[in-house]
Coordinates of C-alpha atoms in Angstrom, one line a residue:
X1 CA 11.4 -37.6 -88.9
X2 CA 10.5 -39.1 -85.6
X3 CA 10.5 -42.5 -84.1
X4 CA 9.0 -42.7 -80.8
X5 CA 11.0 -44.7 -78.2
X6 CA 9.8 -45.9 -74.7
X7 CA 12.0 -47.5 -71.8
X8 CA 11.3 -48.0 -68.1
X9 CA 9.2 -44.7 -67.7
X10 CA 10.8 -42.1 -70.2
X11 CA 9.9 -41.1 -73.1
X12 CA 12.0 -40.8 -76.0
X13 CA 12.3 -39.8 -79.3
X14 CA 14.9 -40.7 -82.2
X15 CA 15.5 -37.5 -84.3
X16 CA 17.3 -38.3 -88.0
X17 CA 19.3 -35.8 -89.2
X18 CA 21.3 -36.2 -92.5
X19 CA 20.6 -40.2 -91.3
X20 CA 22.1 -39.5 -88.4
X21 CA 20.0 -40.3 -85.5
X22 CA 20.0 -38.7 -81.9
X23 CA 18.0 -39.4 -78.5
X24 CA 15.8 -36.1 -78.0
X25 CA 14.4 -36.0 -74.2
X26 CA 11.5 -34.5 -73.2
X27 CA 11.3 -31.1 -72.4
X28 CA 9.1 -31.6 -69.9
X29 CA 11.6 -32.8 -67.5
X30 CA 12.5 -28.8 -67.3
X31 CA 9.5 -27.1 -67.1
X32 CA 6.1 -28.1 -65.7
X33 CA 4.6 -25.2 -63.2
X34 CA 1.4 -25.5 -60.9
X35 CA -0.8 -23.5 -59.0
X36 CA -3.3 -24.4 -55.9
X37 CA -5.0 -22.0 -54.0
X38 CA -7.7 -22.2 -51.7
X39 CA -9.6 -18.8 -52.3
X40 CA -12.2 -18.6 -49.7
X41 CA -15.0 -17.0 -52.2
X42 CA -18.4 -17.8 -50.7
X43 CA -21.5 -16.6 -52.0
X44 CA -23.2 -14.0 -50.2
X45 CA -25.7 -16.7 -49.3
X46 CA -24.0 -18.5 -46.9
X47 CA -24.3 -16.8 -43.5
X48 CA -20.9 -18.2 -42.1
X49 CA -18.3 -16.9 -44.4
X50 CA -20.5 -14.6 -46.8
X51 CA -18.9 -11.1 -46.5
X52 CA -15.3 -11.2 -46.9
X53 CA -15.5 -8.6 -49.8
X54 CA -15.0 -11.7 -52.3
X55 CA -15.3 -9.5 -55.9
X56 CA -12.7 -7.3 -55.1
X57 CA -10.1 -9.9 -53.1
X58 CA -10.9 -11.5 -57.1
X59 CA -9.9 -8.5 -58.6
X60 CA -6.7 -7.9 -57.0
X61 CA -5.9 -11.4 -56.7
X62 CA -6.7 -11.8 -61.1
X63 CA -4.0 -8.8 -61.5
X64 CA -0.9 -10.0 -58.8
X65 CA 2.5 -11.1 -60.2
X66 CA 2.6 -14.4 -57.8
X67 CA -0.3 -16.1 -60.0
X68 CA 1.5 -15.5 -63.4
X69 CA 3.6 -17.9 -65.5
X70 CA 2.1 -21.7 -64.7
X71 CA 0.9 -24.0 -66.5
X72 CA -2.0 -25.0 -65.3
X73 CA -3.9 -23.4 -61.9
X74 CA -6.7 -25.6 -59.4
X75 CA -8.9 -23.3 -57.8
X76 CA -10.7 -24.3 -55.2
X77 CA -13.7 -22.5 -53.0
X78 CA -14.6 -20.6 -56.2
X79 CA -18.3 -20.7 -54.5
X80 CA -19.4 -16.5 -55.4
X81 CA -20.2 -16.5 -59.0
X82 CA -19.3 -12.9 -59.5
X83 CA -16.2 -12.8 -58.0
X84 CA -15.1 -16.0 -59.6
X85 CA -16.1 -14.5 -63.4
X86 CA -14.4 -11.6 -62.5
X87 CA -11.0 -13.6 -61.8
X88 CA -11.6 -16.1 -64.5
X89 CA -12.0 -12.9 -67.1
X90 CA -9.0 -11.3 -65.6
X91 CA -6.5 -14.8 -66.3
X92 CA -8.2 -15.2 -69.8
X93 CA -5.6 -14.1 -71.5
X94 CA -2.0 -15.9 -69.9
X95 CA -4.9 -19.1 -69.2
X96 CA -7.3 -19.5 -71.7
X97 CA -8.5 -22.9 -71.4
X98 CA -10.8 -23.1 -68.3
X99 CA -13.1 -25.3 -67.0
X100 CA -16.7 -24.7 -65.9
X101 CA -16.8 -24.6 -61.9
X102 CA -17.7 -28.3 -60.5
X103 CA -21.3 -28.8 -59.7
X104 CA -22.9 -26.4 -61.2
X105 CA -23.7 -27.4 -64.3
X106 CA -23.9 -30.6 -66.5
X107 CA -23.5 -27.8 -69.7
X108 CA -19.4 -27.8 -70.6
X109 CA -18.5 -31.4 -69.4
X110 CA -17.6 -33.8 -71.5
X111 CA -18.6 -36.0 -68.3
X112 CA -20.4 -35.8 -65.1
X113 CA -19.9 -38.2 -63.0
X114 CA -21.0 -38.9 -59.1
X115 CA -23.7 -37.8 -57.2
X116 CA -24.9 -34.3 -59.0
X117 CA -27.1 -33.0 -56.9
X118 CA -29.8 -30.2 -58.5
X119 CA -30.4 -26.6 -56.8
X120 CA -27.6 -26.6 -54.8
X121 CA -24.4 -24.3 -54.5
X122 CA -21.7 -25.5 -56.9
X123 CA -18.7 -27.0 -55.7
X124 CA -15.9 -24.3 -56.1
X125 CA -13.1 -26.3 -58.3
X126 CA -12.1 -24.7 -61.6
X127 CA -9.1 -25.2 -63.5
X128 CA -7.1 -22.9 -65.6
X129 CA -4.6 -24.4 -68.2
X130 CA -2.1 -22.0 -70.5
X131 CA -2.3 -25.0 -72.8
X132 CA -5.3 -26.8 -75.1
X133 CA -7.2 -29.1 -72.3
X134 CA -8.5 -32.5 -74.4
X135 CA -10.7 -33.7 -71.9
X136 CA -12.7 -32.6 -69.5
X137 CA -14.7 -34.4 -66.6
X138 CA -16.9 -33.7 -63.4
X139 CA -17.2 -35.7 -60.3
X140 CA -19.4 -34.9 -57.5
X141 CA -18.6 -36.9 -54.4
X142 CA -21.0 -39.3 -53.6
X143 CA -20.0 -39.5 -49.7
X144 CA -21.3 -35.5 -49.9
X145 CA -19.5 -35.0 -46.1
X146 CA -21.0 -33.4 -43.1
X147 CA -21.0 -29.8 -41.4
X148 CA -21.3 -26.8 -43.7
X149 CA -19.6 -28.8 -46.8
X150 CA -23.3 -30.8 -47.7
X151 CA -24.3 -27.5 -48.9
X152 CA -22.2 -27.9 -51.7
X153 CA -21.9 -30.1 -54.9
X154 CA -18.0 -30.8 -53.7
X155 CA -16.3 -33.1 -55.4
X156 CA -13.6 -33.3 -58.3
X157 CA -12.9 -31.7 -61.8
X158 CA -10.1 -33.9 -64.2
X159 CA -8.7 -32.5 -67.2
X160 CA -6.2 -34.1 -70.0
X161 CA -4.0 -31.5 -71.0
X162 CA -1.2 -31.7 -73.8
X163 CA 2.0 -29.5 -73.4
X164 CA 3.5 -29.5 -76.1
X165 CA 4.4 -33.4 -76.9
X166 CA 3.4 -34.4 -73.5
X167 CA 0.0 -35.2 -71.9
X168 CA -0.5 -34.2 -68.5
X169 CA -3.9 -35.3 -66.5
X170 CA -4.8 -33.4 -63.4
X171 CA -7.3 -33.8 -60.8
X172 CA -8.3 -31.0 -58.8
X173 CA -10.1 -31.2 -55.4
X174 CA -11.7 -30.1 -52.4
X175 CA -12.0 -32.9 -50.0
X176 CA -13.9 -32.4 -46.5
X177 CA -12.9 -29.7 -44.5
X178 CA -12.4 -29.7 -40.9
X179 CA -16.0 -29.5 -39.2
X180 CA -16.3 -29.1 -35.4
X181 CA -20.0 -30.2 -36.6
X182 CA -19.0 -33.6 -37.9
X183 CA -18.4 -36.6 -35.4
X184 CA -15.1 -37.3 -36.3
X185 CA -14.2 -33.4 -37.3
X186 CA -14.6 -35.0 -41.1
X187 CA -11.9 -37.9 -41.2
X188 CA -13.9 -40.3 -42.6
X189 CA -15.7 -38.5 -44.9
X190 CA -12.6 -37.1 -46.5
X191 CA -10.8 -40.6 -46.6
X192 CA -14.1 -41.8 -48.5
X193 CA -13.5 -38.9 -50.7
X194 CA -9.7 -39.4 -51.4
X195 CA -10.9 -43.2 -52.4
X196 CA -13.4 -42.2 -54.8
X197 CA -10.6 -40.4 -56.6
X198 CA -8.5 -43.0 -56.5
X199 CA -10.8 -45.5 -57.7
X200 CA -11.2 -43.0 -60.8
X201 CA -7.9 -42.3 -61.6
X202 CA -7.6 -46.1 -61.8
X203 CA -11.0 -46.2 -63.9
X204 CA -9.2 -43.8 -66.9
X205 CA -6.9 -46.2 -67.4
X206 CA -4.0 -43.7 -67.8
X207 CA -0.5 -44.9 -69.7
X208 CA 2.5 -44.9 -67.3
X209 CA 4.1 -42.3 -70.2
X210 CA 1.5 -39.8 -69.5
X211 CA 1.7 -37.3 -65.8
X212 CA -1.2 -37.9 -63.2
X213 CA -1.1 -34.7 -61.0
X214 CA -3.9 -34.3 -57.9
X215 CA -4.3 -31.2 -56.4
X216 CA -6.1 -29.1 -54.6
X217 CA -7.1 -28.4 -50.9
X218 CA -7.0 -32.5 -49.2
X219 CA -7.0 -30.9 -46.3
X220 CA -5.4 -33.5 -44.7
X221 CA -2.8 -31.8 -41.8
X222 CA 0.6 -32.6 -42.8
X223 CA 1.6 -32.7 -39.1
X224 CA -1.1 -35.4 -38.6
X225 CA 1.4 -38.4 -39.6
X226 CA -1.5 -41.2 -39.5
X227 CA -4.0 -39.3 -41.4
X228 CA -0.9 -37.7 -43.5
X229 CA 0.7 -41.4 -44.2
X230 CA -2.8 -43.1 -45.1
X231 CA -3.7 -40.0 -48.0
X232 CA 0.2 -41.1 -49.4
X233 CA -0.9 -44.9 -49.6
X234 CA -4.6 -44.7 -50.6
X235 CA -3.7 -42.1 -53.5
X236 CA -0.3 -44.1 -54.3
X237 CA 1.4 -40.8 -54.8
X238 CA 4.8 -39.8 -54.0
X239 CA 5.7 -37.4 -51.1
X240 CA 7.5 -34.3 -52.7
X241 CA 9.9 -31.7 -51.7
X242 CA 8.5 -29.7 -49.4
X243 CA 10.1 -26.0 -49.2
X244 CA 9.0 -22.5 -47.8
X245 CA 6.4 -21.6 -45.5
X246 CA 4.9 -23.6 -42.6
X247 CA 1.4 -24.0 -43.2
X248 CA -1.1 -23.2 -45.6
X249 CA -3.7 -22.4 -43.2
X250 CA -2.0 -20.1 -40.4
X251 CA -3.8 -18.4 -37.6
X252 CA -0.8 -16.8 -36.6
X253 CA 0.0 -14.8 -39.9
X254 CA -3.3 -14.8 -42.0
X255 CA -5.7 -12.4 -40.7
X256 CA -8.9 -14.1 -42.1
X257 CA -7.6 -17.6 -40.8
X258 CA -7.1 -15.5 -37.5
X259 CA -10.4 -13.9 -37.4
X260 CA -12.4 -17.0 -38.2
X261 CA -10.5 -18.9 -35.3
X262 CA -11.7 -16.5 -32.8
X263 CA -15.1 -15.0 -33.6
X264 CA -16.5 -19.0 -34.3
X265 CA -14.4 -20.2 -31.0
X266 CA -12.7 -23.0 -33.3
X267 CA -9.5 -22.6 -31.7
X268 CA -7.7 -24.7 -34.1
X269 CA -3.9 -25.2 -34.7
X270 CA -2.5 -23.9 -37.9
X271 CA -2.0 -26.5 -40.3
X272 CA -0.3 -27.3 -43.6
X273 CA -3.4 -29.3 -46.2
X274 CA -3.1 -27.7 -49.1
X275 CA -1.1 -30.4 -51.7
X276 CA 0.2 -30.8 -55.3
X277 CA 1.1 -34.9 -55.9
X278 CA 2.2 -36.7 -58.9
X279 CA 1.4 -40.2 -59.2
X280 CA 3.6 -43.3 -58.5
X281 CA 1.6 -45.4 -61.0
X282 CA 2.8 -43.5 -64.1
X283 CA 5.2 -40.9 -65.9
X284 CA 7.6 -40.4 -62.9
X285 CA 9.6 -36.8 -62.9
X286 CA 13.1 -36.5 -61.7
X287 CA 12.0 -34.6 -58.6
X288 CA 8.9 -33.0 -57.8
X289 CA 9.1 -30.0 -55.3
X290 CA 6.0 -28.3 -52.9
X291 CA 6.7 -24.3 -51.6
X292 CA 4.0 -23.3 -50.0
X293 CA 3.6 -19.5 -50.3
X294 CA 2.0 -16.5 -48.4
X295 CA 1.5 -13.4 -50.6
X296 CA -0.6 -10.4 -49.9
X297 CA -2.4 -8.1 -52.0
X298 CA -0.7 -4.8 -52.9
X299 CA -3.8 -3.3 -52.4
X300 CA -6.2 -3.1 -48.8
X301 CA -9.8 -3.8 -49.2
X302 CA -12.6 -2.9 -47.0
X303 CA -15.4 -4.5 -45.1
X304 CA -19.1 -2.9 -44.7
X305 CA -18.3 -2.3 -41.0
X306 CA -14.7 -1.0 -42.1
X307 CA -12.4 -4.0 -41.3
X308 CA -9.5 -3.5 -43.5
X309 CA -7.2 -6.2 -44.7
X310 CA -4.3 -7.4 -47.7
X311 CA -5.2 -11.1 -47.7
X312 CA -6.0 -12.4 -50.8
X313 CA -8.0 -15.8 -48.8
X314 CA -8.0 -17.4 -45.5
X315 CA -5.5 -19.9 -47.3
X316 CA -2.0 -19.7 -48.4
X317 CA -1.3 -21.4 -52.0
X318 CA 1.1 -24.0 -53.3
X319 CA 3.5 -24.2 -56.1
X320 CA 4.6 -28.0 -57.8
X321 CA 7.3 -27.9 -59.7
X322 CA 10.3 -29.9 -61.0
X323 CA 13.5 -27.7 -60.9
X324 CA 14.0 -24.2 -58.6
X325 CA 14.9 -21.6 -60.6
X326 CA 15.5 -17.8 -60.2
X327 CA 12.0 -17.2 -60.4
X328 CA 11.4 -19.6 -57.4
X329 CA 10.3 -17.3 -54.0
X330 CA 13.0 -18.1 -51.5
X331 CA 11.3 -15.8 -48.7
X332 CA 8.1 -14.9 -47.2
X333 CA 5.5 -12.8 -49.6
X334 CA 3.9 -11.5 -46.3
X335 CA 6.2 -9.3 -44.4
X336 CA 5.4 -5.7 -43.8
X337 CA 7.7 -2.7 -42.8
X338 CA 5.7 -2.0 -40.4
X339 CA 5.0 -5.3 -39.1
X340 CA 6.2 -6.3 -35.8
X341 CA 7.1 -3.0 -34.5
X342 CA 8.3 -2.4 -31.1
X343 CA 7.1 0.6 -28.8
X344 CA 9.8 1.2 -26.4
X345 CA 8.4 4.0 -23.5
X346 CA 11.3 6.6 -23.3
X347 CA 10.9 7.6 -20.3
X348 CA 11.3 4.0 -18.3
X349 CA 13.0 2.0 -21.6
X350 CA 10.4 -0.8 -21.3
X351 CA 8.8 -2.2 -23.9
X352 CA 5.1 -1.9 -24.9
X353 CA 3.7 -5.5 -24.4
X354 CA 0.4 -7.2 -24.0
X355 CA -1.2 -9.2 -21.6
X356 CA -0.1 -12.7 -21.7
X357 CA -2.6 -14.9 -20.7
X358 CA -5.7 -13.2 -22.8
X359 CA -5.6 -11.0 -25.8
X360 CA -7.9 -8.2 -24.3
X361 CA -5.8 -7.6 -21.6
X362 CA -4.4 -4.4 -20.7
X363 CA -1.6 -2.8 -22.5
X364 CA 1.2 -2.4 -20.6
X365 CA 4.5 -0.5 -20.8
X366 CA 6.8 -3.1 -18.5
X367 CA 8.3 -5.3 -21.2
X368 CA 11.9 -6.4 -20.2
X369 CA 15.2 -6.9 -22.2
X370 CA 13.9 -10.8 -22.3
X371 CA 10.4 -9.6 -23.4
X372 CA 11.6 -7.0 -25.9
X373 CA 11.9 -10.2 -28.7
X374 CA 8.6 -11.7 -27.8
X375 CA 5.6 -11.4 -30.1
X376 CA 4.0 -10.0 -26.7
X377 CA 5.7 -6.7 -27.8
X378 CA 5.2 -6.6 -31.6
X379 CA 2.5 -4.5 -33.1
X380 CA 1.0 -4.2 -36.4
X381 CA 0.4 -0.6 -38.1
X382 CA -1.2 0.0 -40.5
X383 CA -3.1 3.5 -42.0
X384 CA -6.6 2.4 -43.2
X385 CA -7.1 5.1 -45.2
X386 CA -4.0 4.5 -47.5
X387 CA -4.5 1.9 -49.8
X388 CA -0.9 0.7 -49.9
X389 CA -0.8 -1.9 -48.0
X390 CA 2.8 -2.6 -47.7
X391 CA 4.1 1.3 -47.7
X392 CA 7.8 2.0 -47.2
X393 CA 6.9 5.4 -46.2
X394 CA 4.3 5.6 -43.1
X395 CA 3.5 9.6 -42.2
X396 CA 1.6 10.6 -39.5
X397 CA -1.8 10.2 -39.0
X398 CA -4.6 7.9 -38.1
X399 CA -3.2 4.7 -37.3
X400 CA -4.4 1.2 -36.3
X401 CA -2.1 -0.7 -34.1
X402 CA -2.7 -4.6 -33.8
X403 CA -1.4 -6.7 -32.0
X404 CA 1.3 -9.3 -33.4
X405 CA 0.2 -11.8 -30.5
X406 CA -3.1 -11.8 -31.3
X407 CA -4.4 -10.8 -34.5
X408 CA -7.6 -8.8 -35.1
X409 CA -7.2 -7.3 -31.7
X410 CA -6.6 -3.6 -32.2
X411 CA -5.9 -0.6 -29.6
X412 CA -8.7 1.1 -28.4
X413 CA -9.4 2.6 -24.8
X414 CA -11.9 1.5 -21.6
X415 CA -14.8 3.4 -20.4
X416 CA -17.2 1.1 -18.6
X417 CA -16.2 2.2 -15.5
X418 CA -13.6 1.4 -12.7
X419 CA -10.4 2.8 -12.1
X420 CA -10.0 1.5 -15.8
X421 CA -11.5 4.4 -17.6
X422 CA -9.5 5.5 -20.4
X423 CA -6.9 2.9 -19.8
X424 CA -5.8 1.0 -23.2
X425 CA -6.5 -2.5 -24.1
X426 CA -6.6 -4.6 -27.5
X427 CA -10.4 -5.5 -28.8
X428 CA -11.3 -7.9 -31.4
X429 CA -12.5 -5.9 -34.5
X430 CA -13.0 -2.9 -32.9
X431 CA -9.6 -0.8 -32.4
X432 CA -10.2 3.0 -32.1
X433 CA -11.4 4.9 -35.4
X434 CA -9.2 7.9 -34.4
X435 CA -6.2 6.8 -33.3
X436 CA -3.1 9.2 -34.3
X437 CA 0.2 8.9 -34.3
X438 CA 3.0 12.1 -34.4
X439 CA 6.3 11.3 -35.5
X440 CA 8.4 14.1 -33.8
X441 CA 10.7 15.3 -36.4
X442 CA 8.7 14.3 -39.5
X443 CA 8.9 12.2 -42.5
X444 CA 9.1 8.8 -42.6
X445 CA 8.0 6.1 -39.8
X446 CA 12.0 4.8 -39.3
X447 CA 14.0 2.8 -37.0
X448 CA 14.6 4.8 -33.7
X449 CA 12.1 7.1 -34.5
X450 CA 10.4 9.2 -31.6
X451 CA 6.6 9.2 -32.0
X452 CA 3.7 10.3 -29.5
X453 CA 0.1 9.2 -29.9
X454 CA -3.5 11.1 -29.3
X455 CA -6.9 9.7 -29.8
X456 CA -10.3 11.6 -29.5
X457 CA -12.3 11.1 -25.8
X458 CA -16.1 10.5 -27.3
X459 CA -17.2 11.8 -24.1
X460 CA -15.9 14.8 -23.7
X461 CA -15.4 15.5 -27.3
X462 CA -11.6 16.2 -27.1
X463 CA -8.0 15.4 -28.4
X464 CA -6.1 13.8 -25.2
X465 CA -2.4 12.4 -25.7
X466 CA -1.6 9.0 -24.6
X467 CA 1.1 8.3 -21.3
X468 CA 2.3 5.5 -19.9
X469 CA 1.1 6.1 -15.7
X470 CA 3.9 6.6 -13.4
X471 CA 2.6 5.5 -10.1
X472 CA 0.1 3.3 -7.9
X473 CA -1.5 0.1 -8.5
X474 CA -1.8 0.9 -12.5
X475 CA 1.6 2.0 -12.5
X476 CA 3.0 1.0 -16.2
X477 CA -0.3 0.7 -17.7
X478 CA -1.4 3.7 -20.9
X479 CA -3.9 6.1 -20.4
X480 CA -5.5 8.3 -22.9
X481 CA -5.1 11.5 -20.6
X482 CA -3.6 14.8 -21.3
X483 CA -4.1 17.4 -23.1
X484 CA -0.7 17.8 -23.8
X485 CA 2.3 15.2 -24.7
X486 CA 4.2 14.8 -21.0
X487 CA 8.0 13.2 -20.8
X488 CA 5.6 9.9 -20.4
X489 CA 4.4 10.2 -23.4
X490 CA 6.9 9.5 -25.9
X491 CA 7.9 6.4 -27.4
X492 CA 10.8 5.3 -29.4
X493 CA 10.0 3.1 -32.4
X494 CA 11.6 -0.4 -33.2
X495 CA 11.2 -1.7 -36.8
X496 CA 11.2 -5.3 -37.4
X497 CA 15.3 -5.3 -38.7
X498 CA 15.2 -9.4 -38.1
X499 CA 16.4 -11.2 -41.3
X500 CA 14.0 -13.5 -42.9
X501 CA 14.0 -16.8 -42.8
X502 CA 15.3 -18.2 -46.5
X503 CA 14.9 -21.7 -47.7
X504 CA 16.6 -22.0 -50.6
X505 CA 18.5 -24.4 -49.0
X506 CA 15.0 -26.6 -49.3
X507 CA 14.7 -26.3 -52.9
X508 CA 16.2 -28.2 -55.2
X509 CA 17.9 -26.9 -58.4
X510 CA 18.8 -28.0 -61.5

């Protein structure tokens, strides 16, 4: 038999036993586990961001560990239709109770509310709930932003969910994105946006016993302390425990983000905006805790034109949780063997490095001991035609070295005349096809291990090894150039033996 029991903001519950009673706190307190994630899956449609291969980045994204075991998941960008059924089907099972994507439809709503607009794209926002959701509701902003985000029905979808003896409510967002074509790069639009939500969430009338959660993408920089300080007050939310990586938006590790900065010229900043906030108004949790995560697929997928990539979005995602537990990732998801590698020329002992002013500068064999631990001298392999993306065993072959500098820029050689010809340099999307490299004695890609390269001349239809040149005003600089490996030619390789950074020391455990 059960009395319930309120005081200050907990719940209680008087359990009689033999007419004995006990206080019985909520389990809640314990457990509650959320996923964000930004997916970046636009409809073929949309002629900006429309061919990132979104059905099967769905696929492998629906069957990877780091997505498992939550309680409830916002999804935001959902845009493609196919790729998002095919994720939806694939989570069925751990998450059965999903919304409808926002904007779409009035069908499956208990509510819509806002400014639906008819025959326009939806607004990406589903959410996925392991336990029976009561309530569901739409909301189309009615300040529909500027830039490429009018073209979709964005807004908000709110759900009342009951865990067990507990009701949680959760909104889940996508406020305006950063626009280079808005006036203001979207600020105001987005603090309309975040007002309309709250001015909701006061509307529902929610008991102070019951969890307010609001998620999503706010994008709203972290670093940007005004901006940052004024989301905090207008939502009335508390500012969590932030732990793990830097940003959720990083043009330094993610190779979408990456690519997007350079080939539309946004040169933006990376920046943390994707956010998981309980409510100071109601049920208040002992601690609430943020780790913003970076996993990659297990699996590469391919472009049309044969770009290859392991990111699952341009976007990182973000856990909210009470307590850390073993469970809790205390290091990056996105490191690589074979990330970072050094190329040290034997013959001279300098290190492989690129230009440092522009990232289609030449390659150049000159790093110093002070360069050797720059980024300028880390390079990414990776064998396109294995579909491991993280192998622990690299074998010779084709190979495609990037640049750890600059992402997206890959090796390939010069022959648009000058004294240039055949001399190496990084290009954006377009790193050479054929590309090999020969580990000397075999086996495994390792630490210390001696490798030469060879690519194919297109000219003159022949295998030439590469060299680093030994004299004159290109002294230093790679050439694709003999037909046989020289001394010159051999380089010693330097795996990435750094630790990684852990912050378990940010988390908070019970």
């Amino acid at each position: 038999m059960y009395f319930p029991f309120s005081s200050k903001n907990l719940i209680f519950e008087l359990e009689e036993i033999n007419s004995t009673r006990r206080i019985v706190l909520p389990k809640l307190e314990t457990d509650l586990n959320v996923l964000s994630y930004n997916l970046f899956l636009y409809p073929r449609e949309d002629i900006y961001f429309g061919f990132w291969k979104e059905k099967e980045r769905a696929e492998f994204l629906g069957k990877s560990k780091f997505i498992k075991n939550q309680d409830i998941i916002v999804l935001g960008r959902a845009f493609d239709t196919n790729a998002r059924n095919t994720l939806l089907n694939n989570l069925n099972l751990e998450y059965p109770d999903q919304t409808e994507v926002i904007g779409k439809t009035k069908y499956g709503w208990d509510q819509t509310l806002g400014d639906f607009r008819q025959q326009i794209n939806n607004g990406g926002i589903v959410i996925l709930s392991k336990w029976p959701i009561q309530e569901k509701i739409q909301y189309i902003f009615k300040n529909h932003g500027c830039g490429n985000d009018t073209l979709y029905n964005k807004g908000f979808a709110y759900v009342k969910i009951k865990k067990e003896n507990q009701i949680i409510h959760i909104v889940g967002t996508d406020t305006q994105s950063e626009d280079s074509a808005c006036s203001d790069l979207g600020v105001n639009a987005r603090t309309d946006q975040l007002i309309e939500i709250k001015k909701f969430i006061d509307s529902k009338r929610i008991s102070n016993k019951e969890i307010v959660l609001i998620a999503g993408s706010l994008n709203v920089n972290k670093s940007n302390q005004f901006e940052y300080k004024n989301m905090l007050n207008i939502l009335e939310v508390n500012e969590p425990n932030y732990a793990g990586i830097h940003f959720t938006w990083d043009t330094q590790k993610n190779k979408i983000a990456a690519y997007n900065n350079v080939y539309y010229s946004w040169n933006r900043t990376s920046n943390y905006g994707e956010y998981i906030f309980v409510s100071k108004n109601h049920f208040q949790l002992p601690v609430w805790q943020n780790l913003a995560y970076d996993p990659i697929s297990p699996t590469t997928w391919k472009r049309e034109n044969g770009y290859t990539s392991y990111e699952f979005s341009d976007h990182f995602p973000v856990y909210g949780f009470i307590y850390a537990d073993s469970s809790t990732p205390t290091k990056s998801g996105h490191r690589r063997k074979y990330d970072q590698v050094s190329l040290i020329a034997k013959y001279t002992g300098k290190a492989v490095q690129v230009d440092h002013n522009r990232p289609d500068g030449w390659l150049k064999a000159d790093g110093t001991a002070e360069e050797k631990g720059t980024e300028f001298t880390k390079f990414n392999l990776l064998q396109e035609y294995d579909p491991d993306s993280d192998t622990f065993c690299m074998l010779g072959g084709r190979v495609r070295v990037e640049s750890s500098q600059y992402l997206n820029y890959f090796w390939t050689w010069w022959l648009r005349g000058g004294a240039g010809n055949y001399a190496y340099y990084p290009k954006f999307d377009d790193g050479s096809k054929l590309l090999e490299m020969i580990i000397i004695r075999q086996g495994c890609l390792e630490d210390e291990s001696l490798v030469v390269f060879k690519d194919f001349d297109t000219f003159w239809k022949y295998y030439y090894f590469l060299a680093v040149w030994e004299t004159g005003s290109w002294k230093d600089y790679i050439y694709l150039w003999y037909t046989n490996a020289q001394p010159n030619s051999y380089f010693i390789v330097k795996l990435n033996t750094l630790p990684e950074r852990d912050w378990s020391k940010d988390l908070i455990y019970r």
